[in-house]
mmCIF file of C-alpha atoms in Angstrom:
data_model
loop_
_atom_site.group_PDB
_atom_site.id
_atom_site.type_symbol
_atom_site.label_atom_id
_atom_site.label_comp_id
_atom_site.label_asym_id
_atom_site.label_seq_id
_atom_site.Cartn_x
_atom_site.Cartn_y
_atom_site.Cartn_z
ATOM 1 C CA UNK A 1 90.354 30.001 -78.083
ATOM 2 C CA UNK A 2 90.495 30.471 -74.489
ATOM 3 C CA UNK A 3 88.514 33.288 -72.910
ATOM 4 C CA UNK A 4 86.463 33.950 -75.965
ATOM 5 C CA UNK A 5 83.152 33.733 -74.050
ATOM 6 C CA UNK A 6 83.125 37.133 -72.411
ATOM 7 C CA UNK A 7 85.132 40.430 -71.907
ATOM 8 C CA UNK A 8 85.759 39.531 -68.237
ATOM 9 C CA UNK A 9 87.204 36.293 -69.407
ATOM 10 C CA UNK A 10 89.234 37.608 -71.967
ATOM 11 C CA UNK A 11 90.944 40.001 -69.123
ATOM 12 C CA UNK A 12 91.195 37.203 -66.534
ATOM 13 C CA UNK A 13 92.694 34.508 -68.839
ATOM 14 C CA UNK A 14 95.746 36.831 -69.329
ATOM 15 C CA UNK A 15 96.515 37.027 -65.692
ATOM 16 C CA UNK A 16 98.679 34.232 -64.267
ATOM 17 C CA UNK A 17 97.046 32.157 -61.522
ATOM 18 C CA UNK A 18 100.198 32.640 -59.665
ATOM 19 C CA UNK A 19 99.160 36.209 -59.340
ATOM 20 C CA UNK A 20 96.040 35.239 -57.720
ATOM 21 C CA UNK A 21 97.459 32.709 -55.519
ATOM 22 C CA UNK A 22 100.279 34.981 -54.098
ATOM 23 C CA UNK A 23 97.971 37.739 -53.572
ATOM 24 C CA UNK A 24 95.467 35.524 -51.768
ATOM 25 C CA UNK A 25 98.131 34.056 -49.406
ATOM 26 C CA UNK A 26 99.271 37.709 -48.611
ATOM 27 C CA UNK A 27 95.641 38.826 -47.731
ATOM 28 C CA UNK A 28 95.162 35.675 -45.713
ATOM 29 C CA UNK A 29 97.884 36.680 -43.271
ATOM 30 C CA UNK A 30 98.066 40.396 -43.707
ATOM 31 C CA UNK A 31 94.432 41.176 -43.056
ATOM 32 C CA UNK A 32 94.173 38.590 -40.296
ATOM 33 C CA UNK A 33 97.039 40.186 -38.417
ATOM 34 C CA UNK A 34 95.351 43.628 -39.091
ATOM 35 C CA UNK A 35 92.233 42.341 -37.458
ATOM 36 C CA UNK A 36 94.118 41.032 -34.642
ATOM 37 C CA UNK A 37 96.173 44.345 -33.876
ATOM 38 C CA UNK A 38 93.133 46.356 -34.170
ATOM 39 C CA UNK A 39 91.413 44.102 -31.603
ATOM 40 C CA UNK A 40 94.422 44.174 -29.255
ATOM 41 C CA UNK A 41 94.655 47.929 -29.225
ATOM 42 C CA UNK A 42 90.965 48.450 -28.618
ATOM 43 C CA UNK A 43 91.194 45.953 -25.652
ATOM 44 C CA UNK A 44 94.545 46.932 -24.286
ATOM 45 C CA UNK A 45 93.724 50.553 -24.075
ATOM 46 C CA UNK A 46 90.468 50.194 -22.353
ATOM 47 C CA UNK A 47 92.186 47.433 -20.041
ATOM 48 C CA UNK A 48 95.051 49.731 -18.922
ATOM 49 C CA UNK A 49 92.799 52.551 -18.396
ATOM 50 C CA UNK A 50 90.138 50.780 -16.401
ATOM 51 C CA UNK A 51 93.082 49.103 -14.216
ATOM 52 C CA UNK A 52 94.133 52.740 -12.672
ATOM 53 C CA UNK A 53 91.309 52.252 -10.207
ATOM 54 C CA UNK A 54 91.175 48.592 -10.240
ATOM 55 C CA UNK A 55 94.555 46.877 -10.642
ATOM 56 C CA UNK A 56 93.003 43.485 -9.655
ATOM 57 C CA UNK A 57 91.477 43.030 -13.262
ATOM 58 C CA UNK A 58 94.801 43.176 -15.166
ATOM 59 C CA UNK A 59 95.878 39.493 -15.245
ATOM 60 C CA UNK A 60 92.297 38.160 -15.620
ATOM 61 C CA UNK A 61 91.549 40.382 -18.529
ATOM 62 C CA UNK A 62 94.487 39.427 -20.570
ATOM 63 C CA UNK A 63 92.474 36.684 -21.963
ATOM 64 C CA UNK A 64 90.645 39.001 -24.108
ATOM 65 C CA UNK A 65 93.935 40.080 -25.721
ATOM 66 C CA UNK A 66 94.844 36.321 -26.078
ATOM 67 C CA UNK A 67 91.287 35.815 -27.849
ATOM 68 C CA UNK A 68 92.491 38.606 -30.398
ATOM 69 C CA UNK A 69 95.746 37.052 -30.809
ATOM 70 C CA UNK A 70 94.244 33.732 -31.734
ATOM 71 C CA UNK A 71 92.877 35.440 -34.805
ATOM 72 C CA UNK A 72 96.290 36.034 -36.009
ATOM 73 C CA UNK A 73 97.164 32.622 -35.432
ATOM 74 C CA UNK A 74 94.334 31.313 -37.631
ATOM 75 C CA UNK A 75 95.825 33.578 -40.432
ATOM 76 C CA UNK A 76 99.191 32.103 -39.920
ATOM 77 C CA UNK A 77 97.824 28.656 -40.181
ATOM 78 C CA UNK A 78 95.841 28.975 -43.174
ATOM 79 C CA UNK A 79 98.594 30.966 -45.153
ATOM 80 C CA UNK A 80 100.866 28.195 -44.274
ATOM 81 C CA UNK A 81 98.427 25.594 -45.571
ATOM 82 C CA UNK A 82 97.729 27.589 -48.838
ATOM 83 C CA UNK A 83 101.525 27.879 -49.416
ATOM 84 C CA UNK A 84 102.032 24.293 -49.393
ATOM 85 C CA UNK A 85 99.252 23.799 -51.905
ATOM 86 C CA UNK A 86 101.353 25.885 -54.472
ATOM 87 C CA UNK A 87 102.937 23.833 -56.833
ATOM 88 C CA UNK A 88 105.112 24.794 -59.906
ATOM 89 C CA UNK A 89 103.778 23.715 -63.251
ATOM 90 C CA UNK A 90 105.395 24.055 -66.631
ATOM 91 C CA UNK A 91 104.480 26.922 -68.684
ATOM 92 C CA UNK A 92 102.768 24.856 -71.313
ATOM 93 C CA UNK A 93 99.988 24.159 -68.798
ATOM 94 C CA UNK A 94 100.135 27.428 -66.789
ATOM 95 C CA UNK A 95 97.095 28.832 -68.454
ATOM 96 C CA UNK A 96 95.267 25.491 -68.468
ATOM 97 C CA UNK A 97 91.632 25.672 -67.137
ATOM 98 C CA UNK A 98 92.537 23.471 -64.058
ATOM 99 C CA UNK A 99 95.565 26.003 -63.138
ATOM 100 C CA UNK A 100 93.319 29.147 -63.487
ATOM 101 C CA UNK A 101 90.851 27.279 -60.996
ATOM 102 C CA UNK A 102 93.430 26.422 -58.641
ATOM 103 C CA UNK A 103 94.562 29.969 -58.571
ATOM 104 C CA UNK A 104 91.119 31.489 -58.205
ATOM 105 C CA UNK A 105 90.576 28.951 -55.279
ATOM 106 C CA UNK A 106 93.609 30.146 -53.468
ATOM 107 C CA UNK A 107 92.663 33.909 -53.946
ATOM 108 C CA UNK A 108 89.153 33.295 -52.584
ATOM 109 C CA UNK A 109 90.279 31.299 -49.594
ATOM 110 C CA UNK A 110 92.754 33.894 -48.750
ATOM 111 C CA UNK A 111 89.969 36.625 -48.947
ATOM 112 C CA UNK A 112 87.568 34.627 -46.871
ATOM 113 C CA UNK A 113 90.144 34.027 -43.927
ATOM 114 C CA UNK A 114 91.420 37.414 -44.103
ATOM 115 C CA UNK A 115 88.241 39.466 -43.944
ATOM 116 C CA UNK A 116 86.432 37.102 -41.594
ATOM 117 C CA UNK A 117 89.458 37.427 -39.108
ATOM 118 C CA UNK A 118 89.344 41.059 -39.627
ATOM 119 C CA UNK A 119 85.908 41.510 -38.476
ATOM 120 C CA UNK A 120 86.241 38.919 -35.800
ATOM 121 C CA UNK A 121 89.309 40.588 -34.316
ATOM 122 C CA UNK A 122 87.559 44.019 -34.159
ATOM 123 C CA UNK A 123 84.398 42.391 -32.702
ATOM 124 C CA UNK A 124 86.346 40.653 -30.004
ATOM 125 C CA UNK A 125 88.412 43.728 -29.153
ATOM 126 C CA UNK A 126 85.285 45.957 -28.723
ATOM 127 C CA UNK A 127 83.626 43.437 -26.307
ATOM 128 C CA UNK A 128 87.039 42.738 -24.565
ATOM 129 C CA UNK A 129 87.112 46.588 -23.697
ATOM 130 C CA UNK A 130 83.537 46.390 -22.372
ATOM 131 C CA UNK A 131 84.502 43.293 -20.362
ATOM 132 C CA UNK A 132 87.435 45.126 -18.712
ATOM 133 C CA UNK A 133 85.420 48.282 -17.958
ATOM 134 C CA UNK A 134 82.441 46.418 -16.520
ATOM 135 C CA UNK A 135 84.808 44.006 -14.521
ATOM 136 C CA UNK A 136 86.509 47.009 -13.075
ATOM 137 C CA UNK A 137 83.178 47.900 -11.508
ATOM 138 C CA UNK A 138 81.571 44.517 -10.579
ATOM 139 C CA UNK A 139 83.963 41.492 -10.710
ATOM 140 C CA UNK A 140 81.054 39.029 -10.986
ATOM 141 C CA UNK A 141 80.465 40.303 -14.620
ATOM 142 C CA UNK A 142 83.775 38.974 -16.025
ATOM 143 C CA UNK A 143 82.659 35.452 -16.738
ATOM 144 C CA UNK A 144 79.283 36.479 -18.166
ATOM 145 C CA UNK A 145 80.817 39.009 -20.684
ATOM 146 C CA UNK A 146 83.551 36.493 -21.556
ATOM 147 C CA UNK A 147 80.543 34.233 -22.950
ATOM 148 C CA UNK A 148 79.728 37.085 -25.413
ATOM 149 C CA UNK A 149 83.303 37.145 -26.382
ATOM 150 C CA UNK A 150 83.432 33.337 -27.207
ATOM 151 C CA UNK A 151 80.348 33.961 -29.591
ATOM 152 C CA UNK A 152 82.585 36.624 -31.265
ATOM 153 C CA UNK A 153 85.526 34.531 -31.638
ATOM 154 C CA UNK A 154 83.544 31.882 -33.474
ATOM 155 C CA UNK A 155 83.515 34.152 -36.429
ATOM 156 C CA UNK A 156 87.173 33.681 -37.046
ATOM 157 C CA UNK A 157 86.658 29.725 -36.742
ATOM 158 C CA UNK A 158 83.862 29.935 -39.597
ATOM 159 C CA UNK A 159 86.303 31.734 -41.888
ATOM 160 C CA UNK A 160 89.141 29.212 -41.199
ATOM 161 C CA UNK A 161 86.615 26.207 -41.722
ATOM 162 C CA UNK A 162 85.373 27.615 -45.166
ATOM 163 C CA UNK A 163 89.069 28.455 -46.136
ATOM 164 C CA UNK A 164 90.282 24.922 -45.531
ATOM 165 C CA UNK A 165 87.239 23.310 -47.244
ATOM 166 C CA UNK A 166 88.039 25.514 -50.265
ATOM 167 C CA UNK A 167 91.570 24.690 -50.184
ATOM 168 C CA UNK A 168 90.477 21.147 -51.116
ATOM 169 C CA UNK A 169 89.538 22.260 -54.561
ATOM 170 C CA UNK A 170 93.143 23.384 -55.148
ATOM 171 C CA UNK A 171 94.572 20.922 -57.800
ATOM 172 C CA UNK A 172 97.186 21.750 -60.196
ATOM 173 C CA UNK A 173 97.531 19.929 -63.640
ATOM 174 C CA UNK A 174 100.054 17.243 -63.647
ATOM 175 C CA UNK A 175 103.364 18.056 -65.410
ATOM 176 C CA UNK A 176 102.678 15.533 -68.233
ATOM 177 C CA UNK A 177 100.001 17.532 -70.082
ATOM 178 C CA UNK B 1 93.582 16.597 -68.683
ATOM 179 C CA UNK B 2 91.689 19.346 -70.551
ATOM 180 C CA UNK B 3 89.266 16.860 -71.839
ATOM 181 C CA UNK B 4 87.786 16.173 -68.164
ATOM 182 C CA UNK B 5 87.199 19.825 -67.568
ATOM 183 C CA UNK B 6 83.965 21.168 -69.215
ATOM 184 C CA UNK B 7 82.726 24.703 -69.123
ATOM 185 C CA UNK B 8 84.301 28.094 -69.171
ATOM 186 C CA UNK B 9 87.778 28.597 -67.787
ATOM 187 C CA UNK B 10 87.061 31.869 -65.876
ATOM 188 C CA UNK B 11 83.533 30.742 -64.269
ATOM 189 C CA UNK B 12 85.299 29.388 -61.134
ATOM 190 C CA UNK B 13 86.609 32.999 -60.404
ATOM 191 C CA UNK B 14 83.147 34.185 -60.108
ATOM 192 C CA UNK B 15 81.836 31.194 -58.188
ATOM 193 C CA UNK B 16 84.646 31.164 -55.408
ATOM 194 C CA UNK B 17 84.058 35.040 -55.079
ATOM 195 C CA UNK B 18 80.483 34.312 -54.524
ATOM 196 C CA UNK B 19 81.418 31.812 -51.533
ATOM 197 C CA UNK B 20 83.719 34.496 -50.282
ATOM 198 C CA UNK B 21 81.104 37.258 -50.318
ATOM 199 C CA UNK B 22 78.578 34.978 -48.604
ATOM 200 C CA UNK B 23 80.916 34.202 -45.676
ATOM 201 C CA UNK B 24 82.773 37.663 -45.348
ATOM 202 C CA UNK B 25 79.637 39.861 -45.336
ATOM 203 C CA UNK B 26 77.633 37.554 -43.025
ATOM 204 C CA UNK B 27 80.598 37.548 -40.698
ATOM 205 C CA UNK B 28 80.643 41.374 -40.800
ATOM 206 C CA UNK B 29 77.007 41.527 -39.749
ATOM 207 C CA UNK B 30 77.594 38.914 -37.131
ATOM 208 C CA UNK B 31 80.484 40.682 -35.938
ATOM 209 C CA UNK B 32 78.774 44.086 -35.801
ATOM 210 C CA UNK B 33 75.606 42.627 -34.021
ATOM 211 C CA UNK B 34 77.597 40.857 -31.523
ATOM 212 C CA UNK B 35 79.925 43.850 -30.597
ATOM 213 C CA UNK B 36 77.208 46.436 -30.416
ATOM 214 C CA UNK B 37 74.846 44.288 -28.281
ATOM 215 C CA UNK B 38 77.565 43.166 -26.202
ATOM 216 C CA UNK B 39 78.723 46.565 -25.243
ATOM 217 C CA UNK B 40 74.999 47.177 -24.286
ATOM 218 C CA UNK B 41 75.024 44.239 -22.026
ATOM 219 C CA UNK B 42 78.268 44.963 -20.561
ATOM 220 C CA UNK B 43 77.260 48.566 -19.647
ATOM 221 C CA UNK B 44 73.743 47.568 -18.413
ATOM 222 C CA UNK B 45 75.275 44.748 -16.334
ATOM 223 C CA UNK B 46 76.957 47.010 -14.014
ATOM 224 C CA UNK B 47 73.700 48.149 -12.643
ATOM 225 C CA UNK B 48 71.702 45.005 -13.018
ATOM 226 C CA UNK B 49 73.978 41.939 -13.063
ATOM 227 C CA UNK B 50 71.178 39.332 -12.583
ATOM 228 C CA UNK B 51 69.782 40.347 -16.029
ATOM 229 C CA UNK B 52 73.195 39.693 -18.115
ATOM 230 C CA UNK B 53 72.500 35.968 -18.922
ATOM 231 C CA UNK B 54 68.901 36.832 -20.013
ATOM 232 C CA UNK B 55 70.163 39.570 -22.288
ATOM 233 C CA UNK B 56 72.644 37.453 -24.270
ATOM 234 C CA UNK B 57 69.771 36.611 -26.734
ATOM 235 C CA UNK B 58 70.824 39.265 -29.320
ATOM 236 C CA UNK B 59 74.209 38.097 -29.312
ATOM 237 C CA UNK B 60 72.978 34.505 -30.158
ATOM 238 C CA UNK B 61 70.952 35.901 -32.929
ATOM 239 C CA UNK B 62 73.763 37.650 -34.393
ATOM 240 C CA UNK B 63 75.914 34.367 -34.261
ATOM 241 C CA UNK B 64 73.236 32.566 -36.096
ATOM 242 C CA UNK B 65 73.896 34.887 -39.096
ATOM 243 C CA UNK B 66 77.496 33.740 -39.160
ATOM 244 C CA UNK B 67 76.269 30.172 -39.604
ATOM 245 C CA UNK B 68 73.968 31.014 -42.403
ATOM 246 C CA UNK B 69 76.821 32.484 -44.282
ATOM 247 C CA UNK B 70 79.043 29.432 -43.461
ATOM 248 C CA UNK B 71 76.286 27.126 -44.777
ATOM 249 C CA UNK B 72 75.683 28.904 -48.113
ATOM 250 C CA UNK B 73 79.679 29.352 -48.378
ATOM 251 C CA UNK B 74 80.251 25.631 -48.179
ATOM 252 C CA UNK B 75 77.389 24.656 -50.260
ATOM 253 C CA UNK B 76 78.682 27.023 -53.204
ATOM 254 C CA UNK B 77 82.289 25.866 -52.871
ATOM 255 C CA UNK B 78 81.671 22.179 -52.803
ATOM 256 C CA UNK B 79 79.219 22.919 -55.943
ATOM 257 C CA UNK B 80 82.299 24.250 -58.220
ATOM 258 C CA UNK B 81 83.461 20.960 -59.671
ATOM 259 C CA UNK B 82 84.185 21.351 -63.356
ATOM 260 C CA UNK B 83 85.409 17.848 -63.640
ATOM 261 C CA UNK B 84 82.252 16.099 -62.417
ATOM 262 C CA UNK B 85 79.787 18.620 -63.848
ATOM 263 C CA UNK B 86 80.179 21.214 -66.469
ATOM 264 C CA UNK B 87 80.592 24.795 -65.122
ATOM 265 C CA UNK B 88 79.839 27.455 -67.207
ATOM 266 C CA UNK B 89 79.747 31.194 -66.822
ATOM 267 C CA UNK B 90 76.150 30.996 -65.917
ATOM 268 C CA UNK B 91 76.913 28.768 -62.979
ATOM 269 C CA UNK B 92 79.679 31.120 -62.054
ATOM 270 C CA UNK B 93 77.350 34.116 -62.214
ATOM 271 C CA UNK B 94 74.576 32.384 -60.215
ATOM 272 C CA UNK B 95 76.894 31.400 -57.459
ATOM 273 C CA UNK B 96 78.292 35.034 -57.391
ATOM 274 C CA UNK B 97 74.644 36.305 -57.050
ATOM 275 C CA UNK B 98 73.681 33.778 -54.263
ATOM 276 C CA UNK B 99 76.670 34.641 -52.258
ATOM 277 C CA UNK B 100 76.240 38.325 -52.416
ATOM 278 C CA UNK B 101 72.584 38.071 -51.793
ATOM 279 C CA UNK B 102 73.114 35.885 -48.604
ATOM 280 C CA UNK B 103 75.908 37.850 -47.489
ATOM 281 C CA UNK B 104 74.668 41.519 -47.807
ATOM 282 C CA UNK B 105 71.150 40.382 -46.411
ATOM 283 C CA UNK B 106 73.308 38.899 -43.387
ATOM 284 C CA UNK B 107 75.125 42.100 -43.115
ATOM 285 C CA UNK B 108 72.240 44.237 -42.991
ATOM 286 C CA UNK B 109 70.541 42.003 -40.537
ATOM 287 C CA UNK B 110 73.558 41.902 -38.421
ATOM 288 C CA UNK B 111 73.359 45.760 -38.242
ATOM 289 C CA UNK B 112 69.715 45.820 -37.276
ATOM 290 C CA UNK B 113 70.264 43.119 -34.688
ATOM 291 C CA UNK B 114 73.105 45.012 -33.118
ATOM 292 C CA UNK B 115 71.471 48.383 -32.812
ATOM 293 C CA UNK B 116 68.093 47.056 -31.651
ATOM 294 C CA UNK B 117 69.869 44.636 -29.146
ATOM 295 C CA UNK B 118 71.889 47.449 -27.644
ATOM 296 C CA UNK B 119 68.953 49.567 -27.117
ATOM 297 C CA UNK B 120 66.687 46.663 -26.187
ATOM 298 C CA UNK B 121 68.963 45.187 -23.270
ATOM 299 C CA UNK B 122 69.610 48.861 -21.854
ATOM 300 C CA UNK B 123 65.774 49.526 -21.869
ATOM 301 C CA UNK B 124 64.909 45.986 -20.611
ATOM 302 C CA UNK B 125 67.120 46.963 -17.307
ATOM 303 C CA UNK B 126 64.902 49.787 -16.422
ATOM 304 C CA UNK B 127 61.580 48.246 -17.610
ATOM 305 C CA UNK B 128 61.241 44.441 -17.456
ATOM 306 C CA UNK B 129 58.059 44.297 -19.442
ATOM 307 C CA UNK B 130 60.043 45.312 -22.579
ATOM 308 C CA UNK B 131 61.802 41.972 -23.016
ATOM 309 C CA UNK B 132 59.021 40.242 -25.192
ATOM 310 C CA UNK B 133 58.976 43.471 -27.320
ATOM 311 C CA UNK B 134 62.663 43.479 -27.663
ATOM 312 C CA UNK B 135 62.508 39.738 -28.781
ATOM 313 C CA UNK B 136 59.848 40.398 -31.371
ATOM 314 C CA UNK B 137 61.752 43.258 -33.017
ATOM 315 C CA UNK B 138 64.911 41.040 -33.045
ATOM 316 C CA UNK B 139 63.036 38.221 -34.907
ATOM 317 C CA UNK B 140 61.740 40.735 -37.562
ATOM 318 C CA UNK B 141 65.602 41.817 -37.868
ATOM 319 C CA UNK B 142 66.460 38.175 -38.205
ATOM 320 C CA UNK B 143 63.851 37.608 -40.954
ATOM 321 C CA UNK B 144 65.920 39.980 -43.172
ATOM 322 C CA UNK B 145 68.711 37.469 -43.289
ATOM 323 C CA UNK B 146 66.099 34.852 -44.143
ATOM 324 C CA UNK B 147 64.958 36.766 -47.034
ATOM 325 C CA UNK B 148 68.471 36.594 -48.407
ATOM 326 C CA UNK B 149 68.354 32.784 -48.029
ATOM 327 C CA UNK B 150 65.058 32.470 -49.705
ATOM 328 C CA UNK B 151 66.432 34.186 -52.815
ATOM 329 C CA UNK B 152 69.308 31.844 -52.665
ATOM 330 C CA UNK B 153 66.841 28.942 -52.273
ATOM 331 C CA UNK B 154 65.101 29.914 -55.409
ATOM 332 C CA UNK B 155 68.399 29.539 -57.348
ATOM 333 C CA UNK B 156 69.127 26.172 -58.514
ATOM 334 C CA UNK B 157 70.951 24.397 -55.913
ATOM 335 C CA UNK B 158 69.176 24.596 -52.672
ATOM 336 C CA UNK B 159 66.387 22.354 -53.836
ATOM 337 C CA UNK B 160 69.137 19.715 -53.840
ATOM 338 C CA UNK B 161 69.891 20.687 -50.267
ATOM 339 C CA UNK B 162 66.575 20.970 -48.574
ATOM 340 C CA UNK B 163 67.973 18.976 -45.642
ATOM 341 C CA UNK B 164 69.939 22.080 -44.739
ATOM 342 C CA UNK B 165 66.563 24.094 -44.189
ATOM 343 C CA UNK B 166 65.314 21.135 -42.019
ATOM 344 C CA UNK B 167 68.601 21.115 -40.072
ATOM 345 C CA UNK B 168 68.489 24.927 -39.321
ATOM 346 C CA UNK B 169 64.730 24.608 -38.009
ATOM 347 C CA UNK B 170 65.855 21.694 -36.052
ATOM 348 C CA UNK B 171 68.649 23.832 -34.386
ATOM 349 C CA UNK B 172 66.187 26.442 -33.676
ATOM 350 C CA UNK B 173 63.688 23.966 -32.174
ATOM 351 C CA UNK B 174 66.565 22.544 -30.037
ATOM 352 C CA UNK B 175 67.532 26.106 -28.766
ATOM 353 C CA UNK B 176 63.882 26.661 -27.866
ATOM 354 C CA UNK B 177 63.631 23.458 -25.855
ATOM 355 C CA UNK B 178 66.868 24.226 -23.835
ATOM 356 C CA UNK B 179 65.647 27.533 -23.035
ATOM 357 C CA UNK B 180 62.281 26.445 -21.887
ATOM 358 C CA UNK B 181 63.821 23.662 -19.783
ATOM 359 C CA UNK B 182 65.741 26.388 -17.697
ATOM 360 C CA UNK B 183 62.435 27.911 -16.659
ATOM 361 C CA UNK B 184 63.793 31.236 -15.549
ATOM 362 C CA UNK B 185 65.380 31.983 -18.984
ATOM 363 C CA UNK B 186 62.378 32.701 -21.156
ATOM 364 C CA UNK B 187 59.278 32.588 -18.815
ATOM 365 C CA UNK B 188 56.323 30.646 -20.503
ATOM 366 C CA UNK B 189 54.808 33.329 -22.431
ATOM 367 C CA UNK B 190 52.606 32.991 -25.638
ATOM 368 C CA UNK B 191 55.314 34.317 -27.914
ATOM 369 C CA UNK B 192 57.852 31.810 -26.814
ATOM 370 C CA UNK B 193 55.354 28.720 -27.170
ATOM 371 C CA UNK B 194 54.217 29.868 -30.652
ATOM 372 C CA UNK B 195 57.798 30.140 -31.967
ATOM 373 C CA UNK B 196 58.723 26.823 -30.412
ATOM 374 C CA UNK B 197 55.678 25.271 -32.107
ATOM 375 C CA UNK B 198 56.502 26.814 -35.389
ATOM 376 C CA UNK B 199 60.079 25.607 -35.524
ATOM 377 C CA UNK B 200 58.809 22.054 -34.820
ATOM 378 C CA UNK B 201 56.240 22.274 -37.618
ATOM 379 C CA UNK B 202 58.821 23.880 -40.146
ATOM 380 C CA UNK B 203 61.234 20.830 -39.275
ATOM 381 C CA UNK B 204 58.660 18.232 -39.718
ATOM 382 C CA UNK B 205 57.317 19.710 -43.012
ATOM 383 C CA UNK B 206 60.777 20.045 -44.400
ATOM 384 C CA UNK B 207 61.294 16.412 -43.558
ATOM 385 C CA UNK B 208 57.989 15.452 -45.395
ATOM 386 C CA UNK B 209 59.305 17.327 -48.472
ATOM 387 C CA UNK B 210 62.792 15.740 -48.502
ATOM 388 C CA UNK B 211 61.966 12.270 -48.068
ATOM 389 C CA UNK B 212 60.042 11.787 -51.557
ATOM 390 C CA UNK B 213 62.879 13.799 -53.252
ATOM 391 C CA UNK B 214 65.539 11.401 -52.010
#
């Protein structure tokens, strides 16, 4: 009988894999956009405040805002990739082990991408705000602090890489079972 | 189709969550370290712009934590293959614990690197002799993430993937070489030389161990 091995298993096999898949896709896009928004408001408010006395910094420092926006784009890309991997299987095989594994893979992939982009967005936002403030005082610092921002934005890429590698595990049972 | 799938049905849930934990918590640590040190560097750079490039070391060390998490997450997620190799609850829980160990160790190391890096770069701007001391404390903080990797390594799968250890030692050796070639970056002091030598030795040892296995 399926799920007889442990109490966790008995609870988990009752949940449809499509539940996990849908929640995973929602987390991938929703939490990534949350991270991007968090970063944008941190950077934007510092940028506008610093530009009062140094209006020259405005157009150059918009690149920090664009770095944060890229995090949201990563979330959109992975959410669309995961959506295309969703297949409809007949109810006879919906709780088959392979279908369960596909559901769990989409869920974990969504969590990875969502939360990695969340922390990346906040990190890039904080550094972007420092970049704007120090650029307002000494314009040679802009490029140097931008290097630190590039290190920060690599974290979102790590999440996307692992999410896409894990999406290769998503195989649903074929209809003839 | 079900005959080609051996093991427990819900074990992949815990396995995939292990991979997720490895990457997400390591990225949290890396993000904290990068952001906190970055703020310190930017604040310090207003008064001493010439020291900024030298003070990027804490940021690089925090970034490496993200790479540790990435490696472990990829190893775990490619190891979940119930069709090729039976995947029981034991394997699922082992992957979950490995991922949590690596991830939480990376999170704590990242927090340490962030706070030490922030204080260190600000202090280095006022007293240049503190640079080596800051590097030594950062190395101790980075070792915390390595403790997590050692526990992961004593789980069953890293003995199949020892070449990843060689590879990371090789990367550190490459970084050291690049730093020493740009003479002004890390002036030739004893700590830098010994670190460089130890990464080369680790890489060579790792290769000696890997060759008989494969």
